[in-house]
Amino acid sequence: RGWQAVLVLGCRADRAVAEFLLPELFHHLAVPHVPDVRDCQELLGCALCLTYADLAVEPLLVPALKQFDAQTQVSASLLVIASYLFQQWAADAKRERSWGSQDSRTIASLVRAMTPYLGHNSAYVRGTAAWGFYEIFEALGPEELAQHIGGADIELLVDMYRFLANNKECRKMRGRLKPVFGGLDPGCGGGRGLLDRLVERSSVLPTPEGSGVPAASPLYLFMDGEFQPTSTFLNLLKDEVAHEMEALFERSDLTQYPSISDNF
């Protein structure tokens, strides 16, 4: 409940509070937590990093991503925040028909920090990195982004984007992850409060008589004065990636799975 309270109040943080809160948040993001707590930390990270990018991205998020020996949950959480930022920056630029309000140096720095995770051993970490990497290249355009990133490795980065854009299996994975990332919303803007959004996506227990249970599977249960996730964002992401990865393999292929042969 403590992290739920921090999430609700943190969405209303001014700059001074954010300067105090962000280092504490990234301290906790650097170590694994139970899924319910992690969900709150990720949502708060998305909200604060978007609102106060100058305080969060290059000072905290980029250095954290450069800790390549971090545990899988830690890397996944950081990439979720980075991908959310790319998604929101791209949406803002599309709405304004300009990238003028975005700091190109910050975008380039985050792209470079995310790129190594395209080779991560964990499928859902790799899938998250691929989602964010593709989103920002697709929105900004490889030529435009190349001008900001610079360096001798830009051709390699552009080729990686083209592979993600054109490979059939990569397109299928993005299609599977699109509704998952589309539902990632801290609910800290747009004139609606976080609690409104949590209630909207919750099933309240016990259900009052005469009221129907939401048809869609709720993301939270509100019970005993507490929002309890039915599935955290990382678990949703991991499940979708796992389902798509299963489809890549032909389990009856003896060249891939010789142990199923009668002669094994």
GROMACS .gro file of C-alpha atoms in nm, residues 18-197:
model
  180
   18ALA     CA    1   1.043   1.513  -0.835
   19GLU     CA    2   1.409   1.605  -0.773
   20PHE     CA    3   1.385   1.423  -0.439
   21LEU     CA    4   1.165   1.136  -0.553
   22LEU     CA    5   1.339   1.031  -0.876
   23PRO     CA    6   1.674   0.919  -0.723
   24GLU     CA    7   1.483   0.721  -0.458
   25LEU     CA    8   1.268   0.559  -0.724
   26PHE     CA    9   1.565   0.454  -0.937
   27HIS     CA   10   1.738   0.319  -0.626
   28HIS     CA   11   1.445   0.080  -0.584
   29LEU     CA   12   1.418   0.006  -0.956
   30ALA     CA   13   1.779  -0.118  -0.942
   31VAL     CA   14   1.681  -0.418  -0.727
   32PRO     CA   15   1.406  -0.679  -0.781
   33HIS     CA   16   1.071  -0.639  -0.603
   34VAL     CA   17   0.754  -0.844  -0.579
   35PRO     CA   18   0.531  -0.796  -0.889
   36ASP     CA   19   0.261  -0.582  -0.722
   37VAL     CA   20   0.521  -0.334  -0.596
   38ARG     CA   21   0.707  -0.337  -0.927
   39ASP     CA   22   0.391  -0.242  -1.113
   40CYS     CA   23   0.355   0.076  -0.905
   41GLN     CA   24   0.723   0.162  -0.944
   42GLU     CA   25   0.709   0.129  -1.321
   43LEU     CA   26   0.396   0.343  -1.352
   44LEU     CA   27   0.551   0.611  -1.131
   45GLY     CA   28   0.872   0.594  -1.335
   46CYS     CA   29   0.678   0.642  -1.658
   47ALA     CA   30   0.491   0.942  -1.518
   48LEU     CA   31   0.787   1.123  -1.362
   49CYS     CA   32   1.031   1.055  -1.647
   50LEU     CA   33   0.783   1.189  -1.900
   51THR     CA   34   0.706   1.505  -1.702
   52TYR     CA   35   1.062   1.575  -1.585
   53ALA     CA   36   1.273   1.419  -1.860
   54ASP     CA   37   1.564   1.654  -1.795
   55LEU     CA   38   1.586   1.532  -1.435
   56ALA     CA   39   1.537   1.166  -1.514
   57VAL     CA   40   1.654   1.044  -1.853
   58GLU     CA   41   2.022   1.132  -1.889
   59PRO     CA   42   2.098   1.169  -1.515
   60LEU     CA   43   1.927   0.843  -1.406
   61LEU     CA   44   1.766   0.624  -1.673
   62VAL     CA   45   2.057   0.612  -1.919
   63PRO     CA   46   2.321   0.528  -1.653
   64ALA     CA   47   2.089   0.260  -1.511
   65LEU     CA   48   2.054   0.101  -1.856
   66LYS     CA   49   2.432   0.091  -1.886
   67GLN     CA   50   2.450  -0.152  -1.592
   68PHE     CA   51   2.455  -0.454  -1.819
   69ASP     CA   52   2.485  -0.712  -1.542
   70ALA     CA   53   2.153  -0.609  -1.384
   71GLN     CA   54   1.896  -0.874  -1.304
   72THR     CA   55   1.635  -0.946  -1.570
   73GLN     CA   56   1.345  -0.779  -1.387
   74VAL     CA   57   1.553  -0.463  -1.341
   75SER     CA   58   1.645  -0.442  -1.711
   76ALA     CA   59   1.285  -0.512  -1.814
   77SER     CA   60   1.147  -0.236  -1.591
   78LEU     CA   61   1.395   0.021  -1.720
   79LEU     CA   62   1.315  -0.072  -2.079
   80VAL     CA   63   0.942  -0.046  -2.012
   81ILE     CA   64   0.995   0.312  -1.896
   82ALA     CA   65   1.220   0.392  -2.194
   83SER     CA   66   0.971   0.241  -2.439
   84TYR     CA   67   0.686   0.434  -2.280
   85LEU     CA   68   0.883   0.757  -2.325
   86PHE     CA   69   0.950   0.680  -2.691
   87GLN     CA   70   0.583   0.601  -2.743
   88GLN     CA   71   0.467   0.925  -2.582
   89TRP     CA   72   0.729   1.143  -2.749
   90ALA     CA   73   0.632   0.998  -3.086
   91ALA     CA   74   0.262   1.061  -3.017
   92ASP     CA   75   0.332   1.421  -2.910
   93ALA     CA   76   0.541   1.488  -3.221
   94LYS     CA   77   0.273   1.343  -3.446
   95ARG     CA   78   0.008   1.558  -3.279
   96GLU     CA   79   0.220   1.874  -3.308
   97ARG     CA   80   0.359   1.773  -3.651
   98SER     CA   81   0.701   1.867  -3.525
   99TRP     CA   82   0.981   1.736  -3.303
  100GLY     CA   83   1.069   2.089  -3.203
  101SER     CA   84   0.956   2.044  -2.842
  102GLN     CA   85   1.167   1.729  -2.796
  103ASP     CA   86   1.531   1.726  -2.688
  104SER     CA   87   1.707   1.539  -2.969
  105ARG     CA   88   2.017   1.482  -2.757
  106THR     CA   89   1.810   1.309  -2.490
  107ILE     CA   90   1.638   1.091  -2.749
  108ALA     CA   91   1.971   0.994  -2.906
  109SER     CA   92   2.124   0.914  -2.567
  110LEU     CA   93   1.834   0.687  -2.477
  111VAL     CA   94   1.842   0.511  -2.815
  112ARG     CA   95   2.210   0.429  -2.768
  113ALA     CA   96   2.149   0.301  -2.415
  114MET     CA   97   1.861   0.078  -2.529
  115THR     CA   98   2.031  -0.074  -2.834
  116PRO     CA   99   2.249  -0.338  -2.657
  117TYR     CA  100   1.935  -0.498  -2.510
  118LEU     CA  101   1.831  -0.612  -2.857
  119GLY     CA  102   2.078  -0.894  -2.792
  120HIS     CA  103   1.956  -0.982  -2.439
  121ASN     CA  104   1.914  -1.351  -2.361
  122SER     CA  105   1.566  -1.302  -2.213
  123ALA     CA  106   1.297  -1.293  -2.483
  124TYR     CA  107   1.068  -1.043  -2.311
  125VAL     CA  108   1.355  -0.804  -2.236
  126ARG     CA  109   1.465  -0.830  -2.596
  127GLY     CA  110   1.107  -0.784  -2.716
  128THR     CA  111   1.059  -0.472  -2.504
  129ALA     CA  112   1.381  -0.319  -2.638
  130ALA     CA  113   1.277  -0.399  -2.995
  131TRP     CA  114   0.939  -0.234  -2.942
  132GLY     CA  115   1.088   0.092  -2.813
  133PHE     CA  116   1.372   0.096  -3.067
  134TYR     CA  117   1.130   0.055  -3.357
  135GLU     CA  118   0.881   0.311  -3.220
  136ILE     CA  119   1.127   0.598  -3.205
  137PHE     CA  120   1.296   0.522  -3.538
  138GLU     CA  121   0.961   0.481  -3.710
  139ALA     CA  122   0.824   0.805  -3.565
  140LEU     CA  123   1.127   1.026  -3.615
  141GLY     CA  124   1.254   0.862  -3.931
  142PRO     CA  125   1.595   0.694  -3.964
  143GLU     CA  126   1.749   0.983  -4.158
  144GLU     CA  127   1.635   1.245  -3.907
  145LEU     CA  128   1.741   1.038  -3.607
  146ALA     CA  129   2.077   0.964  -3.773
  147GLN     CA  130   2.153   1.337  -3.777
  148HIS     CA  131   2.110   1.355  -3.400
  149ILE     CA  132   2.285   1.030  -3.308
  150GLY     CA  133   2.583   1.063  -3.542
  151GLY     CA  134   2.893   0.849  -3.500
  152ALA     CA  135   3.033   0.566  -3.705
  153ASP     CA  136   2.774   0.317  -3.582
  154ILE     CA  137   2.469   0.498  -3.719
  155GLU     CA  138   2.456   0.283  -4.032
  156LEU     CA  139   2.437  -0.026  -3.815
  157LEU     CA  140   2.152   0.125  -3.609
  158VAL     CA  141   1.959   0.215  -3.923
  159ASP     CA  142   2.005  -0.138  -4.058
  160MET     CA  143   1.877  -0.277  -3.726
  161TYR     CA  144   1.569  -0.059  -3.759
  162ARG     CA  145   1.513  -0.176  -4.116
  163PHE     CA  146   1.538  -0.537  -4.004
  164LEU     CA  147   1.279  -0.480  -3.728
  165ALA     CA  148   1.056  -0.297  -3.975
  166ASN     CA  149   1.065  -0.560  -4.250
  167ASN     CA  150   1.118  -0.897  -4.085
  168LYS     CA  151   0.790  -1.092  -4.076
  169GLU     CA  152   0.840  -1.236  -3.727
  170CYS     CA  153   0.934  -0.895  -3.585
  171ARG     CA  154   0.616  -0.746  -3.731
  172LYS     CA  155   0.410  -1.026  -3.576
  173MET     CA  156   0.570  -0.965  -3.235
  174ARG     CA  157   0.496  -0.591  -3.255
  175GLY     CA  158   0.136  -0.664  -3.344
  176ARG     CA  159   0.106  -0.886  -3.039
  177LEU     CA  160   0.264  -0.629  -2.806
  178LYS     CA  161   0.077  -0.324  -2.940
  179PRO     CA  162  -0.234  -0.366  -2.720
  180VAL     CA  163  -0.014  -0.437  -2.417
  181PHE     CA  164   0.181  -0.114  -2.455
  182GLY     CA  165  -0.137   0.067  -2.555
  183GLY     CA  166  -0.272  -0.010  -2.208
  184LEU     CA  167   0.035   0.127  -2.030
  185ASP     CA  168  -0.096   0.452  -1.887
  186PRO     CA  169   0.001   0.604  -1.550
  187GLY     CA  170  -0.310   0.821  -1.573
  188CYS     CA  171  -0.134   1.135  -1.454
  189GLY     CA  172  -0.243   1.368  -1.731
  190GLY     CA  173  -0.528   1.460  -1.957
  191GLY     CA  174  -0.741   1.608  -1.679
  192ARG     CA  175  -0.818   1.270  -1.523
  193GLY     CA  176  -0.666   1.138  -1.204
  194LEU     CA  177  -0.484   0.815  -1.148
  195LEU     CA  178  -0.752   0.689  -0.910
  196ASP     CA  179  -1.019   0.743  -1.178
  197ARG     CA  180  -0.822   0.528  -1.420
   0.00000   0.00000   0.00000
